[in-house]
Amino acid sequence: MSDELKTLSGHAVLVCDPDGPVLASEADALDLIGSTWGGAEIEWLALPVTRLSEAFLTLRTGLAGAVIQKFVNYRLKLALVGDISEPVSASKALADFVRESNDGAHVWSVPDIEALEARLGRA
């Protein structure tokens, strides 16, 4: 599978290939953001959690904050798609981060694409 542009509840979403490169640096984030350019007005990037490096989910590394700041700067919203319940249950900081970001409008953590589509329908 390759990255695929989908319309979910009226929103243009680039759904990333689960087998693509791992997000392990700010440069990787810029590569992802760059993949959204080129014609369509993509509002959301749906990134499978299988593509997140361990450093992303370890908040003290600062990677998650730096990556999310890149997305905000480029006015692109990020949906982390998949099950991160294990790392969330192991880290109060990560649990707080996920809860707070899910309360916002720029970064969401959802279990699957169907949940993202349902949430976009309510947004």
PDB file of N, CA, C and O in Angstrom, residues 78-104:
ATOM      1  N   LEU A  78      -2.495  16.449  12.555  1.00  0.00           N
ATOM      2  CA  LEU A  78      -1.901  15.117  12.628  1.00  0.00           C
ATOM      3  C   LEU A  78      -2.796  14.172  13.418  1.00  0.00           C
ATOM      4  O   LEU A  78      -3.179  14.479  14.556  1.00  0.00           O
ATOM      5  N   ALA A  79      -3.123  13.048  12.805  1.00  0.00           N
ATOM      6  CA  ALA A  79      -3.855  11.988  13.494  1.00  0.00           C
ATOM      7  C   ALA A  79      -2.922  10.793  13.627  1.00  0.00           C
ATOM      8  O   ALA A  79      -2.406  10.287  12.630  1.00  0.00           O
ATOM      9  N   LEU A  80      -2.679  10.375  14.859  1.00  0.00           N
ATOM     10  CA  LEU A  80      -1.902   9.171  15.134  1.00  0.00           C
ATOM     11  C   LEU A  80      -2.894   8.020  15.195  1.00  0.00           C
ATOM     12  O   LEU A  80      -3.776   8.005  16.051  1.00  0.00           O
ATOM     13  N   VAL A  81      -2.762   7.081  14.261  1.00  0.00           N
ATOM     14  CA  VAL A  81      -3.778   6.051  14.075  1.00  0.00           C
ATOM     15  C   VAL A  81      -3.245   4.693  14.526  1.00  0.00           C
ATOM     16  O   VAL A  81      -2.254   4.197  13.983  1.00  0.00           O
ATOM     17  N   GLY A  82      -3.907   4.129  15.523  1.00  0.00           N
ATOM     18  CA  GLY A  82      -3.520   2.805  15.996  1.00  0.00           C
ATOM     19  C   GLY A  82      -3.538   2.735  17.515  1.00  0.00           C
ATOM     20  O   GLY A  82      -3.863   3.699  18.207  1.00  0.00           O
ATOM     21  N   ASP A  83      -3.165   1.595  18.022  1.00  0.00           N
ATOM     22  CA  ASP A  83      -3.225   1.322  19.455  1.00  0.00           C
ATOM     23  C   ASP A  83      -1.919   1.707  20.138  1.00  0.00           C
ATOM     24  O   ASP A  83      -0.871   1.116  19.856  1.00  0.00           O
ATOM     25  N   ILE A  84      -2.002   2.703  21.006  1.00  0.00           N
ATOM     26  CA  ILE A  84      -0.839   3.072  21.828  1.00  0.00           C
ATOM     27  C   ILE A  84      -1.164   2.906  23.308  1.00  0.00           C
ATOM     28  O   ILE A  84      -0.553   3.532  24.165  1.00  0.00           O
ATOM     29  N   SER A  85      -2.129   2.036  23.601  1.00  0.00           N
ATOM     30  CA  SER A  85      -2.567   1.855  24.983  1.00  0.00           C
ATOM     31  C   SER A  85      -1.443   1.363  25.888  1.00  0.00           C
ATOM     32  O   SER A  85      -1.366   1.774  27.052  1.00  0.00           O
ATOM     33  N   GLU A  86      -0.560   0.530  25.391  1.00  0.00           N
ATOM     34  CA  GLU A  86       0.530   0.022  26.231  1.00  0.00           C
ATOM     35  C   GLU A  86       1.484   1.132  26.663  1.00  0.00           C
ATOM     36  O   GLU A  86       1.730   1.299  27.865  1.00  0.00           O
ATOM     37  N   PRO A  87       2.044   1.922  25.736  1.00  0.00           N
ATOM     38  CA  PRO A  87       2.908   3.008  26.196  1.00  0.00           C
ATOM     39  C   PRO A  87       2.160   4.063  27.011  1.00  0.00           C
ATOM     40  O   PRO A  87       2.719   4.653  27.940  1.00  0.00           O
ATOM     41  N   VAL A  88       0.889   4.285  26.712  1.00  0.00           N
ATOM     42  CA  VAL A  88       0.094   5.254  27.478  1.00  0.00           C
ATOM     43  C   VAL A  88      -0.091   4.766  28.911  1.00  0.00           C
ATOM     44  O   VAL A  88       0.036   5.543  29.854  1.00  0.00           O
ATOM     45  N   SER A  89      -0.353   3.481  29.081  1.00  0.00           N
ATOM     46  CA  SER A  89      -0.554   2.955  30.437  1.00  0.00           C
ATOM     47  C   SER A  89       0.748   2.941  31.237  1.00  0.00           C
ATOM     48  O   SER A  89       0.717   2.956  32.463  1.00  0.00           O
ATOM     49  N   ALA A  90       1.875   2.960  30.548  1.00  0.00           N
ATOM     50  CA  ALA A  90       3.176   2.930  31.224  1.00  0.00           C
ATOM     51  C   ALA A  90       3.712   4.323  31.550  1.00  0.00           C
ATOM     52  O   ALA A  90       4.728   4.448  32.230  1.00  0.00           O
ATOM     53  N   SER A  91       3.062   5.380  31.055  1.00  0.00           N
ATOM     54  CA  SER A  91       3.587   6.728  31.246  1.00  0.00           C
ATOM     55  C   SER A  91       2.453   7.717  31.530  1.00  0.00           C
ATOM     56  O   SER A  91       1.626   7.978  30.649  1.00  0.00           O
ATOM     57  N   LYS A  92       2.451   8.267  32.738  1.00  0.00           N
ATOM     58  CA  LYS A  92       1.445   9.283  33.076  1.00  0.00           C
ATOM     59  C   LYS A  92       1.586  10.496  32.168  1.00  0.00           C
ATOM     60  O   LYS A  92       0.595  11.070  31.712  1.00  0.00           O
ATOM     61  N   ALA A  93       2.842  10.878  31.874  1.00  0.00           N
ATOM     62  CA  ALA A  93       3.069  12.044  31.007  1.00  0.00           C
ATOM     63  C   ALA A  93       2.475  11.809  29.622  1.00  0.00           C
ATOM     64  O   ALA A  93       1.820  12.696  29.060  1.00  0.00           O
ATOM     65  N   LEU A  94       2.677  10.616  29.067  1.00  0.00           N
ATOM     66  CA  LEU A  94       2.124  10.315  27.746  1.00  0.00           C
ATOM     67  C   LEU A  94       0.599  10.250  27.805  1.00  0.00           C
ATOM     68  O   LEU A  94      -0.079  10.746  26.905  1.00  0.00           O
ATOM     69  N   ALA A  95       0.069   9.666  28.866  1.00  0.00           N
ATOM     70  CA  ALA A  95      -1.394   9.614  29.020  1.00  0.00           C
ATOM     71  C   ALA A  95      -1.972  11.024  29.065  1.00  0.00           C
ATOM     72  O   ALA A  95      -2.990  11.308  28.417  1.00  0.00           O
ATOM     73  N   ASP A  96      -1.324  11.913  29.818  1.00  0.00           N
ATOM     74  CA  ASP A  96      -1.771  13.311  29.887  1.00  0.00           C
ATOM     75  C   ASP A  96      -1.671  13.989  28.527  1.00  0.00           C
ATOM     76  O   ASP A  96      -2.573  14.720  28.113  1.00  0.00           O
ATOM     77  N   PHE A  97      -0.571  13.744  27.828  1.00  0.00           N
ATOM     78  CA  PHE A  97      -0.366  14.325  26.499  1.00  0.00           C
ATOM     79  C   PHE A  97      -1.470  13.887  25.536  1.00  0.00           C
ATOM     80  O   PHE A  97      -2.047  14.712  24.823  1.00  0.00           O
ATOM     81  N   VAL A  98      -1.765  12.592  25.501  1.00  0.00           N
ATOM     82  CA  VAL A  98      -2.791  12.075  24.590  1.00  0.00           C
ATOM     83  C   VAL A  98      -4.152  12.653  24.942  1.00  0.00           C
ATOM     84  O   VAL A  98      -4.894  13.101  24.065  1.00  0.00           O
ATOM     85  N   ARG A  99      -4.480  12.682  26.228  1.00  0.00           N
ATOM     86  CA  ARG A  99      -5.770  13.232  26.645  1.00  0.00           C
ATOM     87  C   ARG A  99      -5.895  14.699  26.246  1.00  0.00           C
ATOM     88  O   ARG A  99      -6.900  15.125  25.674  1.00  0.00           O
ATOM     89  N   GLU A 100      -4.851  15.487  26.528  1.00  0.00           N
ATOM     90  CA  GLU A 100      -4.902  16.920  26.210  1.00  0.00           C
ATOM     91  C   GLU A 100      -4.923  17.168  24.708  1.00  0.00           C
ATOM     92  O   GLU A 100      -5.657  18.039  24.231  1.00  0.00           O
ATOM     93  N   SER A 101      -4.145  16.414  23.949  1.00  0.00           N
ATOM     94  CA  SER A 101      -4.142  16.636  22.495  1.00  0.00           C
ATOM     95  C   SER A 101      -5.476  16.219  21.887  1.00  0.00           C
ATOM     96  O   SER A 101      -5.970  16.859  20.970  1.00  0.00           O
ATOM     97  N   ASN A 102      -6.083  15.177  22.426  1.00  0.00           N
ATOM     98  CA  ASN A 102      -7.398  14.762  21.923  1.00  0.00           C
ATOM     99  C   ASN A 102      -8.483  15.776  22.245  1.00  0.00           C
ATOM    100  O   ASN A 102      -9.516  15.812  21.581  1.00  0.00           O
ATOM    101  N   ASP A 103      -8.253  16.610  23.251  1.00  0.00           N
ATOM    102  CA  ASP A 103      -9.199  17.679  23.563  1.00  0.00           C
ATOM    103  C   ASP A 103      -9.022  18.873  22.635  1.00  0.00           C
ATOM    104  O   ASP A 103      -9.883  19.754  22.580  1.00  0.00           O
ATOM    105  N   GLY A 104      -7.915  18.918  21.919  1.00  0.00           N
ATOM    106  CA  GLY A 104      -7.619  20.032  21.025  1.00  0.00           C
ATOM    107  C   GLY A 104      -8.078  19.770  19.601  1.00  0.00           C
ATOM    108  O   GLY A 104      -8.855  18.852  19.326  1.00  0.00           O
TER     109      GLY A 104
END
